[in-house]
Coordinates of C-alpha atoms in Angstrom, one line a residue:
M7 CA 9.0 -9.8 2.2
D8 CA 11.8 -9.0 4.6
D9 CA 12.1 -5.4 3.6
N10 CA 8.6 -4.3 4.4
E11 CA 8.4 -1.1 6.3
E12 CA 8.7 -1.9 10.0
L13 CA 6.4 -0.4 12.6
D14 CA 8.0 2.3 14.7
Y15 CA 8.4 2.4 18.5
V16 CA 5.1 3.5 20.0
E17 CA 5.3 7.1 21.0
E18 CA 3.1 9.2 23.3
D19 CA 0.6 11.5 21.6
F20 CA 0.5 14.6 23.8
Y21 CA -2.5 16.0 21.9
A22 CA -4.5 12.9 22.6
T23 CA -3.5 13.0 26.3
L24 CA -5.2 16.4 26.5
N25 CA -7.9 15.5 23.9
L26 CA -6.9 18.5 21.7
P27 CA -6.6 19.1 18.0
R28 CA -3.1 19.8 16.7
S29 CA -4.2 23.3 16.0
A30 CA -5.1 24.0 19.6
T31 CA -4.3 27.5 21.0
Q32 CA -2.3 28.1 24.2
E33 CA -5.6 29.0 25.9
E34 CA -7.2 25.7 24.9
I35 CA -4.1 23.8 26.1
S36 CA -4.1 25.5 29.5
K37 CA -7.8 24.9 29.9
A38 CA -7.6 21.2 29.0
Y39 CA -4.7 20.8 31.5
R40 CA -6.7 22.5 34.2
N41 CA -9.7 20.2 33.6
L42 CA -7.6 17.0 33.8
S43 CA -5.7 18.3 36.8
R44 CA -8.9 18.5 38.7
I45 CA -9.4 14.8 38.1
F46 CA -5.8 13.5 38.5
H47 CA -4.1 15.8 41.0
P48 CA -2.7 13.6 43.8
D49 CA -3.8 16.0 46.5
K50 CA -7.4 15.2 45.7
H51 CA -7.1 11.4 46.3
G52 CA -5.8 11.0 49.9
N53 CA -2.8 8.8 50.7
G54 CA -4.0 5.4 49.6
E55 CA -3.7 3.4 46.4
N56 CA -5.7 6.1 44.5
K57 CA -3.0 8.6 45.2
Q58 CA -0.4 6.5 43.5
K59 CA -2.7 6.0 40.5
A60 CA -3.3 9.8 40.4
E61 CA 0.4 10.5 40.5
L62 CA 0.9 8.2 37.4
M63 CA -1.8 10.0 35.4
F64 CA -0.9 13.5 36.7
N65 CA 2.7 13.1 35.6
R66 CA 1.6 12.0 32.1
T67 CA -0.8 15.0 31.9
K68 CA 1.9 17.4 33.2
K69 CA 4.5 16.1 30.7
A70 CA 2.1 16.7 27.8
Y71 CA 1.3 20.2 29.0
E72 CA 4.9 21.1 29.5
V73 CA 5.7 20.2 25.9
L74 CA 2.7 21.8 24.2
S75 CA 2.8 24.9 26.3
D76 CA 6.4 25.7 25.3
P77 CA 6.3 27.0 21.7
H78 CA 9.9 25.8 21.1
Q79 CA 9.3 22.2 22.3
R80 CA 5.9 22.1 20.6
A81 CA 7.5 23.0 17.3
I82 CA 10.0 20.2 17.7
Y83 CA 7.3 17.7 18.7
D84 CA 5.0 18.7 15.8
S85 CA 7.8 18.3 13.3
L86 CA 9.6 15.3 14.6
G87 CA 7.7 13.6 17.5
V88 CA 9.1 12.5 20.8
K89 CA 12.3 11.3 19.1
G90 CA 13.0 14.9 18.1
L91 CA 12.7 16.0 21.8
E92 CA 15.3 13.3 22.7
T93 CA 17.8 14.3 20.1
E94 CA 21.2 15.5 21.4
G95 CA 22.4 18.8 20.2
W96 CA 19.2 21.0 20.6
E97 CA 21.0 23.2 23.0
I98 CA 22.7 24.9 20.0
V99 CA 19.4 25.6 18.3
H100 CA 18.0 29.1 18.8
R101 CA 14.5 29.0 20.4
T102 CA 12.9 31.3 17.9
K103 CA 13.4 29.1 14.9
T104 CA 10.4 28.1 12.9
P105 CA 9.3 24.4 12.6
N106 CA 10.8 24.2 9.1
E107 CA 14.1 25.5 10.4
I108 CA 13.9 23.1 13.4
R109 CA 13.3 20.1 11.0
E110 CA 16.4 21.2 8.9
E111 CA 18.4 21.4 12.1
Y112 CA 17.3 18.0 13.2
E113 CA 18.2 16.6 9.7
R114 CA 21.6 18.2 10.0
L115 CA 22.2 16.6 13.4
A116 CA 20.9 13.2 12.1
Q117 CA 23.2 13.5 9.1
E118 CA 26.2 14.1 11.3
R119 CA 25.4 11.0 13.3
E120 CA 24.9 9.0 10.1
E121 CA 28.2 10.3 8.6
R122 CA 30.0 9.2 11.8
R123 CA 28.3 5.8 11.5
L124 CA 29.3 5.4 7.9
Q125 CA 33.0 6.0 8.6
Q126 CA 33.6 2.3 8.9
K127 CA 31.0 1.1 6.3
T128 CA 30.8 0.8 2.6
N129 CA 27.9 1.6 0.2
P130 CA 27.8 -1.3 -2.4
R131 CA 26.0 -0.9 -5.7
G132 CA 25.7 -3.4 -8.4
N133 CA 24.2 -4.1 -11.8
I134 CA 23.8 -7.4 -13.7
S135 CA 22.4 -7.5 -17.2
V136 CA 21.7 -10.8 -19.0
H137 CA 20.9 -10.4 -22.8
I138 CA 18.6 -13.1 -24.0
N139 CA 17.9 -13.9 -27.7
A140 CA 14.4 -15.4 -28.1
T141 CA 13.8 -14.5 -31.7
D142 CA 13.4 -18.2 -32.6
F143 CA 10.0 -18.1 -30.9
F144 CA 8.4 -15.9 -33.5
S145 CA 10.6 -16.1 -36.6
R146 CA 12.3 -19.5 -36.8
Y147 CA 15.3 -19.8 -39.1
D148 CA 14.9 -22.8 -41.5
D149 CA 18.1 -24.5 -42.6
E150 CA 18.1 -27.7 -44.6
Y151 CA 21.6 -28.6 -43.4
Y152 CA 20.8 -27.9 -39.7
D153 CA 18.1 -29.6 -37.6
T154 CA 16.4 -26.8 -35.7
G155 CA 14.4 -29.2 -33.5
L156 CA 10.8 -29.2 -32.4
L157 CA 11.2 -26.5 -29.8
P158 CA 12.4 -22.9 -30.4
S159 CA 15.8 -22.2 -28.9
I160 CA 16.7 -19.5 -26.3
E161 CA 20.3 -18.4 -25.9
V162 CA 22.1 -15.9 -23.8
S163 CA 23.8 -13.6 -26.3
G164 CA 25.6 -11.4 -23.8
M165 CA 26.1 -10.5 -20.1
S166 CA 27.5 -7.6 -18.2
M167 CA 28.2 -7.1 -14.5
S168 CA 29.3 -4.0 -12.6
Q169 CA 29.9 -3.4 -8.9
S170 CA 31.1 -0.5 -6.8
I171 CA 31.8 0.2 -3.2
E172 CA 32.2 3.5 -1.4
A173 CA 34.3 4.3 1.6
P174 CA 34.0 7.6 3.4
L175 CA 37.5 8.6 4.3
S176 CA 36.4 11.7 6.2
R177 CA 33.5 14.0 6.3
T178 CA 34.6 15.6 3.0
E179 CA 36.4 12.8 1.2
I180 CA 35.1 9.6 -0.3
G181 CA 36.9 6.8 -2.0
T182 CA 35.2 4.6 -4.6
L183 CA 36.3 1.3 -6.2
S184 CA 34.3 0.0 -9.2
G185 CA 34.7 -2.6 -11.8
S186 CA 32.7 -4.2 -14.7
L187 CA 32.8 -7.2 -17.0
H188 CA 31.2 -7.5 -20.4
L189 CA 30.6 -10.5 -22.6
Q190 CA 29.0 -10.3 -26.0
N191 CA 28.8 -13.1 -28.6
G192 CA 31.8 -14.8 -27.0
V193 CA 34.0 -11.7 -26.8
G194 CA 34.7 -10.4 -23.3
S195 CA 36.2 -7.2 -21.8
G196 CA 36.5 -5.6 -18.4
N197 CA 37.8 -2.6 -16.5
F198 CA 38.2 -1.3 -13.0
L199 CA 38.4 2.3 -11.7
L200 CA 39.6 3.8 -8.5
S201 CA 38.2 7.3 -7.6
G202 CA 38.8 9.8 -4.9
K203 CA 36.2 12.6 -4.4
R204 CA 36.6 15.7 -2.2
L205 CA 33.8 18.0 -1.3
I206 CA 34.8 21.6 -1.6
N207 CA 33.0 24.9 -1.2
K208 CA 30.0 24.9 -3.6
G209 CA 31.0 21.8 -5.4
W210 CA 33.3 18.8 -5.6
F211 CA 36.5 17.5 -7.3
E212 CA 37.3 13.9 -8.3
V213 CA 40.4 12.1 -9.6
D214 CA 40.1 8.7 -11.4
C215 CA 42.6 6.1 -12.4
G216 CA 42.0 2.6 -13.8
A217 CA 42.6 0.1 -16.4
G218 CA 40.6 -1.7 -19.1
N219 CA 41.6 -1.5 -22.7
G220 CA 44.8 0.2 -21.5
P221 CA 45.4 2.5 -18.5
V222 CA 43.0 5.4 -17.9
L223 CA 43.6 8.6 -16.0
G224 CA 41.0 11.3 -15.5
A225 CA 39.7 14.2 -13.4
K226 CA 36.4 15.9 -13.1
G227 CA 34.6 18.4 -10.9
S228 CA 31.4 20.4 -10.3
R229 CA 30.8 24.0 -9.2
N230 CA 27.7 25.9 -8.3
L231 CA 28.0 29.4 -9.9
T232 CA 24.7 30.6 -8.5
N233 CA 21.7 29.1 -6.8
R234 CA 20.3 28.3 -10.3
I235 CA 23.4 27.5 -12.4
F236 CA 26.1 24.9 -12.0
L237 CA 28.8 23.5 -14.2
T238 CA 30.3 20.0 -14.4
G239 CA 33.3 19.1 -16.5
G240 CA 36.1 16.6 -16.8
T241 CA 38.9 15.2 -18.9
T242 CA 40.2 11.6 -19.4
F243 CA 43.3 10.1 -21.1
H244 CA 43.1 6.6 -22.5
F245 CA 46.5 5.1 -23.0
R246 CA 46.7 2.7 -26.0
P247 CA 49.8 0.8 -27.3
N248 CA 50.4 3.3 -30.0
A249 CA 48.5 6.4 -28.9
I250 CA 47.0 8.5 -26.1
I251 CA 43.4 9.3 -26.7
P252 CA 42.2 12.3 -24.8
G253 CA 38.5 12.9 -23.9
L254 CA 36.7 16.0 -22.7
S255 CA 33.2 16.5 -21.3
G256 CA 31.3 19.4 -19.9
T257 CA 27.8 20.1 -18.8
S258 CA 26.1 23.4 -17.9
A259 CA 22.7 23.3 -16.1
I260 CA 20.2 26.0 -15.2
Q261 CA 17.2 25.8 -13.0
L262 CA 14.4 27.1 -15.2
D263 CA 11.7 27.0 -12.4
K264 CA 11.0 25.0 -9.3
H265 CA 10.5 21.7 -11.2
T266 CA 12.4 22.2 -14.5
V267 CA 16.1 22.0 -15.3
G268 CA 17.9 22.5 -18.6
Y269 CA 21.2 20.9 -19.5
L270 CA 23.7 21.5 -22.3
T271 CA 26.4 18.8 -22.6
Y272 CA 29.4 18.5 -24.9
N273 CA 31.6 15.4 -25.3
A274 CA 34.7 15.0 -27.3
G275 CA 37.1 12.1 -27.6
L276 CA 36.1 8.5 -28.4
Q277 CA 32.7 9.8 -29.2
N278 CA 31.7 13.4 -30.2
S279 CA 28.3 14.8 -29.5
M280 CA 26.4 17.8 -28.2
S281 CA 23.1 17.3 -26.3
T282 CA 20.4 19.6 -25.0
V283 CA 18.1 18.2 -22.4
V284 CA 15.0 19.8 -20.7
E285 CA 13.8 17.9 -17.7
R286 CA 10.7 18.5 -15.6
N287 CA 10.1 16.5 -12.4
T288 CA 7.1 16.9 -10.1
E289 CA 5.4 14.7 -7.5
K290 CA 2.9 13.5 -10.2
Y291 CA 5.1 13.1 -13.3
H292 CA 8.5 13.2 -14.8
C293 CA 9.2 14.2 -18.4
N294 CA 12.3 15.1 -20.5
L295 CA 13.2 16.1 -24.0
T296 CA 16.6 15.4 -25.5
I297 CA 18.2 16.5 -28.8
T298 CA 21.6 15.1 -29.6
L299 CA 23.9 16.0 -32.5
G300 CA 27.0 13.8 -32.8
I301 CA 29.0 11.1 -34.4
P302 CA 28.0 8.4 -35.2
H303 CA 24.3 9.3 -34.5
C304 CA 22.0 12.2 -34.2
Y305 CA 18.6 11.8 -32.6
I306 CA 15.7 13.4 -30.7
A307 CA 14.1 11.6 -27.8
A308 CA 11.1 12.3 -25.4
A309 CA 9.9 10.4 -22.4
Y310 CA 7.0 10.8 -19.9
T311 CA 6.6 9.0 -16.6
R312 CA 3.4 9.2 -14.6
K313 CA 3.8 8.6 -10.9
L314 CA 0.9 6.9 -9.0
L315 CA 2.4 7.2 -5.5
E316 CA -0.5 5.7 -3.6
Q317 CA -0.4 2.5 -5.8
G318 CA 3.4 2.5 -5.8
L319 CA 3.3 2.5 -9.6
K320 CA 5.1 4.3 -12.4
L321 CA 3.9 4.3 -16.0
R322 CA 6.4 5.3 -18.7
V323 CA 6.2 6.0 -22.5
A324 CA 9.2 7.1 -24.6
L325 CA 9.9 7.9 -28.3
K326 CA 13.3 8.1 -29.9
G327 CA 14.2 8.7 -33.6
G328 CA 17.3 9.6 -35.5
T329 CA 19.9 8.4 -38.0
F330 CA 19.9 5.0 -36.3
G331 CA 16.2 4.4 -36.9
F332 CA 13.2 4.6 -34.7
L333 CA 12.4 3.3 -31.2
S334 CA 9.2 3.4 -29.0
E335 CA 8.9 2.2 -25.4
C336 CA 6.0 1.6 -23.1
G337 CA 6.4 0.1 -19.6
A338 CA 5.5 0.1 -15.9
E339 CA 7.4 -0.1 -12.6
K340 CA 5.7 -1.5 -9.5
K341 CA 7.0 -1.2 -6.0
V342 CA 6.5 -4.6 -4.3
S343 CA 8.1 -3.8 -1.0
K344 CA 10.0 -1.0 0.8
Y345 CA 13.3 -1.7 -1.0
S346 CA 12.2 -3.8 -4.0
S347 CA 10.5 -3.0 -7.3
V348 CA 10.0 -4.7 -10.6
S349 CA 9.4 -3.2 -14.1
A350 CA 8.6 -4.4 -17.6
T351 CA 9.2 -2.4 -20.7
V352 CA 8.2 -3.2 -24.3
C353 CA 10.5 -1.8 -26.9
V354 CA 9.4 -1.6 -30.6
G355 CA 11.7 -0.1 -33.2
V356 CA 13.4 -0.2 -36.6
P357 CA 15.8 -2.0 -37.1
S358 CA 15.9 -3.4 -33.6
G359 CA 12.5 -5.2 -33.8
V360 CA 10.7 -6.1 -30.6
M361 CA 12.3 -6.4 -27.2
L362 CA 11.0 -7.0 -23.7
K363 CA 13.1 -5.6 -20.8
I364 CA 12.5 -7.0 -17.3
K365 CA 14.2 -5.1 -14.5
I366 CA 14.3 -6.1 -10.8
I367 CA 15.6 -3.6 -8.3
R368 CA 16.5 -4.8 -4.8
S369 CA 17.9 -2.0 -2.6
T370 CA 21.1 -0.9 -4.4
Q371 CA 21.3 -4.0 -6.7
T372 CA 19.7 -3.9 -10.2
Y373 CA 19.1 -7.0 -12.4
L374 CA 18.2 -6.3 -16.0
F375 CA 17.0 -8.9 -18.5
P376 CA 16.6 -7.6 -22.1
I377 CA 14.8 -10.3 -24.1
H378 CA 15.0 -9.9 -27.9
L379 CA 11.8 -11.4 -29.3
S380 CA 12.0 -10.6 -33.0
E381 CA 14.2 -8.7 -35.4
E382 CA 11.1 -7.4 -37.2
I383 CA 7.9 -5.7 -35.9
I384 CA 5.6 -8.7 -35.5
P385 CA 2.1 -8.2 -33.8
A386 CA 2.4 -11.6 -32.0
A387 CA 5.7 -10.6 -30.4
I388 CA 4.2 -7.3 -29.3
F389 CA 1.1 -9.0 -27.8
Y390 CA 3.1 -11.6 -25.8
A391 CA 5.6 -9.0 -24.7
T392 CA 2.7 -6.9 -23.3
V393 CA 0.5 -9.6 -21.8
T394 CA 3.0 -12.1 -20.4
P395 CA 4.6 -9.7 -17.8
L396 CA 1.1 -8.7 -16.6
L397 CA -0.1 -12.3 -16.1
T398 CA 3.2 -13.3 -14.5
Y399 CA 3.1 -10.4 -12.1
F400 CA -0.5 -11.0 -11.0
V401 CA 0.2 -14.7 -10.5
L402 CA 3.4 -14.0 -8.5
K403 CA 1.5 -11.3 -6.5
K404 CA -1.3 -13.7 -5.6
M405 CA 0.9 -16.7 -4.9
L406 CA 4.1 -15.2 -3.6
F407 CA 4.2 -11.5 -2.9
D408 CA 1.0 -11.1 -0.9
P409 CA 1.5 -14.1 1.4
M410 CA 5.1 -13.1 2.1
N411 CA 4.2 -9.5 2.8
E412 CA 1.4 -10.6 5.1
A413 CA 3.7 -13.0 6.9
T414 CA 6.3 -10.2 7.3
K415 CA 3.7 -7.7 8.5
Q416 CA 2.6 -10.1 11.2
K417 CA 6.2 -10.8 12.1
N418 CA 6.8 -7.1 12.4
I419 CA 3.7 -6.6 14.5
E420 CA 4.9 -9.4 16.9
K421 CA 8.4 -7.8 17.0
V422 CA 7.0 -4.4 17.8
K423 CA 4.7 -5.9 20.4
E424 CA 7.7 -7.5 22.1
T425 CA 9.7 -4.2 21.8
N426 CA 6.9 -2.2 23.3
S427 CA 5.6 -4.8 25.7
A428 CA 6.6 -2.7 28.7
R429 CA 5.2 0.4 27.2
M430 CA 1.9 -1.3 26.3
A431 CA 1.6 -2.8 29.9
E432 CA 2.2 0.7 31.2
K433 CA -0.5 2.1 29.0
R434 CA -3.0 -0.5 30.3
R435 CA -2.1 0.4 33.9
E436 CA -2.5 4.1 33.1
A437 CA -5.9 3.4 31.5
E438 CA -7.1 1.4 34.5
S439 CA -5.8 4.0 36.9
A440 CA -7.6 6.8 35.0
I441 CA -10.9 4.9 35.0
A442 CA -10.6 4.3 38.7
L443 CA -10.1 8.1 39.3
M444 CA -13.0 9.1 37.1
G445 CA -15.7 7.6 39.2
A446 CA -16.9 10.8 40.9
L447 CA -16.6 12.9 37.7
F448 CA -18.5 10.2 35.7
E449 CA -21.5 10.2 38.2
R450 CA -21.6 14.0 38.3
I451 CA -21.6 14.5 34.4
R452 CA -24.1 11.6 33.9
K453 CA -26.4 13.2 36.5
D454 CA -26.2 16.6 34.9
E455 CA -26.9 15.1 31.4
L456 CA -29.9 13.2 32.7
K457 CA -31.4 16.4 34.1
C458 CA -31.2 18.2 30.7
E459 CA -32.0 15.1 28.6
G460 CA -28.5 15.5 27.2
L461 CA -25.9 13.0 26.0
I462 CA -25.8 9.7 27.9
I463 CA -23.2 7.1 26.9
V464 CA -25.0 3.8 27.3
S465 CA -22.3 1.6 26.0
A466 CA -18.9 2.2 24.4
L467 CA -16.6 -0.5 23.1
Y468 CA -13.1 -0.1 21.5
G469 CA -11.0 -2.6 19.6
K470 CA -11.2 -5.1 16.7
F471 CA -14.8 -6.0 15.7
S472 CA -15.5 -9.1 13.7
D473 CA -19.2 -8.4 13.8
V474 CA -20.1 -4.7 14.5
E475 CA -23.7 -5.5 15.2
N476 CA -23.0 -8.2 17.8
V477 CA -19.7 -7.0 19.3
S478 CA -19.4 -7.8 23.0
L479 CA -16.9 -7.8 25.9
E480 CA -17.4 -11.5 26.1
E481 CA -17.2 -14.3 23.5
A482 CA -17.6 -18.0 23.4
D483 CA -14.6 -20.2 22.7
D484 CA -14.5 -23.4 20.6
M485 CA -15.8 -25.4 23.6
G486 CA -18.7 -23.0 24.2
F487 CA -17.3 -21.5 27.3
V488 CA -17.8 -17.7 27.7
Q489 CA -14.6 -15.8 28.2
Q490 CA -13.4 -12.2 28.1
N491 CA -12.9 -10.8 24.6
P492 CA -9.2 -9.8 24.5
L493 CA -9.6 -7.6 21.5
V494 CA -12.2 -5.3 22.9
I495 CA -12.3 -2.9 25.9
D496 CA -15.0 -1.0 27.7
V497 CA -14.5 2.8 27.4
R498 CA -18.0 4.0 28.6
I499 CA -16.7 5.8 31.6
P500 CA -13.8 7.8 30.0
L501 CA -16.1 8.8 27.1
Q502 CA -18.8 10.1 29.4
C503 CA -16.2 12.1 31.3
L504 CA -15.3 13.8 28.1
V505 CA -18.9 15.0 27.4
K506 CA -19.3 18.7 27.9
D507 CA -22.5 20.6 27.4
S508 CA -24.2 17.5 25.9
Q509 CA -21.5 17.1 23.2
L510 CA -18.6 14.7 22.8
T511 CA -15.6 15.6 20.6
L512 CA -12.6 13.4 20.0
Y513 CA -9.6 14.7 18.0
S514 CA -7.1 12.0 18.4
P515 CA -6.0 10.2 15.2
S516 CA -5.6 7.1 17.4
K517 CA -8.0 6.8 20.2
S518 CA -5.8 4.4 22.1
E519 CA -3.9 7.5 23.5
L520 CA -6.9 9.1 25.1
P521 CA -7.2 9.0 28.9
G522 CA -8.8 5.8 30.0
F523 CA -8.0 4.0 26.7
Y524 CA -5.3 1.6 25.6
D525 CA -4.6 -0.5 22.6
P526 CA -6.1 -4.0 23.0
C527 CA -5.0 -5.3 19.6
F528 CA -1.8 -3.7 18.5
G529 CA -1.2 -3.6 14.7
E530 CA -4.9 -4.4 13.9
E531 CA -7.6 -2.1 12.5
K532 CA -9.7 -0.8 15.4
Q533 CA -13.1 0.7 15.7
L534 CA -15.1 2.6 18.3
K535 CA -18.8 1.7 18.8
I536 CA -20.9 4.0 20.9
D537 CA -24.5 3.4 21.9
Y538 CA -26.0 6.6 23.4
E539 CA -29.1 8.5 24.3
F540 CA -29.9 12.0 23.4
K541 CA -33.2 13.8 24.1
N542 CA -34.6 10.4 25.3
K543 CA -33.9 8.8 22.0
S544 CA -31.4 5.9 21.5
Y545 CA -28.7 5.9 18.8
S546 CA -25.7 3.9 17.8
S547 CA -22.6 5.0 15.9
V548 CA -19.4 3.3 14.7
F549 CA -16.2 5.1 14.0
A550 CA -12.9 4.0 12.5
D551 CA -9.9 4.5 14.8
S552 CA -8.7 7.5 12.8
D553 CA -12.1 9.1 12.4
P554 CA -12.9 12.3 14.4
V555 CA -15.9 11.8 16.7
R556 CA -18.6 14.5 17.3
L557 CA -21.7 13.5 19.1
P558 CA -24.6 13.9 18.8
A559 CA -23.9 13.5 15.1
V560 CA -27.2 13.8 13.3
T561 CA -25.9 12.6 9.9
N562 CA -24.4 9.4 11.4
E563 CA -27.1 8.6 13.9
T564 CA -28.9 5.2 13.5
S565 CA -31.4 3.8 15.9
P566 CA -30.3 0.5 17.4

């Protein structure tokens, strides 16, 4: 889909440039820089073409060292990457701030830029609800005077629409225009509301005016009393032909602990009620308990939502009982793309019967379809309300969502390839330059390792492997002609140059940033296959691109 998370601009990995872990000490950083300087310093390569290649690699190495050796720049880079180092406004940040404080400062600077950008933009939000009556499917109404037909009827019993737009008037003032339309059993109503909000010290204040069933005026505000307690309250006046109906609402909230908040709410006016809510929200679950005493209904409700973040899934169960009757809900919400999700909820209650609620969320727009299946609790209605959404989702996922997401992923990869084409070409030139400069070091290390029967890199290939066992730098095309494999590169020389004391250690999460490496297949899953000799024995190991490498690795060794 078109809202898949797009790939970012390719940034340099300074730790990979020096082949260091992110926990490297200043001594390790200096030592790594000195070792690479011995290879790439321009003064060591005369005045020919090799000197130009050395200058290219030396400047890259020096840049990485300058950032990582400066605690202030390193903290910014660790928290925010290269984009953090390029952000304007860092001159006002004190150099002794911690990484968390630096991140907060960056977010503040980014927020200021965003606020300036939003000065001329709106923030639209909308909701559409279509109420569908499908009770004729499971409980047909027989009437001798009316022909019900062979097929059950489905009718739209109601519809409601609401829309709002926000306009930032200044950094502390926001104007909002909202409206809604409602239609139920042929009877319609609507209203609109114009609001102005001003942010003040430790809170906000808002004035509303609108019209619907008569003019409406109101005001409300919020105030933080302490770090743990805040109050929200407001009043409204509904002007009717023969009366003015006032309304009053107020909420006090207290932070009980890091994840738990308690609310006490009072409403008076068109409806009178007092509610107590305890809500707990963590990364893994969300739950709340509500007790409401009021007119016309009193009830108690509890809900629990389990968050499965890796699967993009939320599972929810809820119970509600009171003077109106009883209601139970069970549902799931699935994220299908970056900005879109779908959910299905089965509601079973007395006297409401069985209902299926389908909700589609697309960015700031919400579409809700409550489908009333039966006025009584019928097992068949519960079964179909549960099974039908699951089957529909898996069919759509297989036939629609997955193909669209895959197509969008490939589109994004091609887009980022185009955006980073100059950077990727530069990376390839850097890798070729690095290998050209490593010749003497490669021969010296290989000779030393041969003497002590140490670690000898026989072959090392990096890229996308269709067949790990038979991967090669060459492949045959459809006509049988042998050609260069564009998805695989030879990294034997740079890996042998990284061997020290018969050991090879790679820390980089993406090996394409190592000296002598580049990415031959951007956006694809890559592997590193190493054939090596150690103590006159031959071994072969395969690593995923994100895996750390430590050779000789006894547990991963396999004879070729």
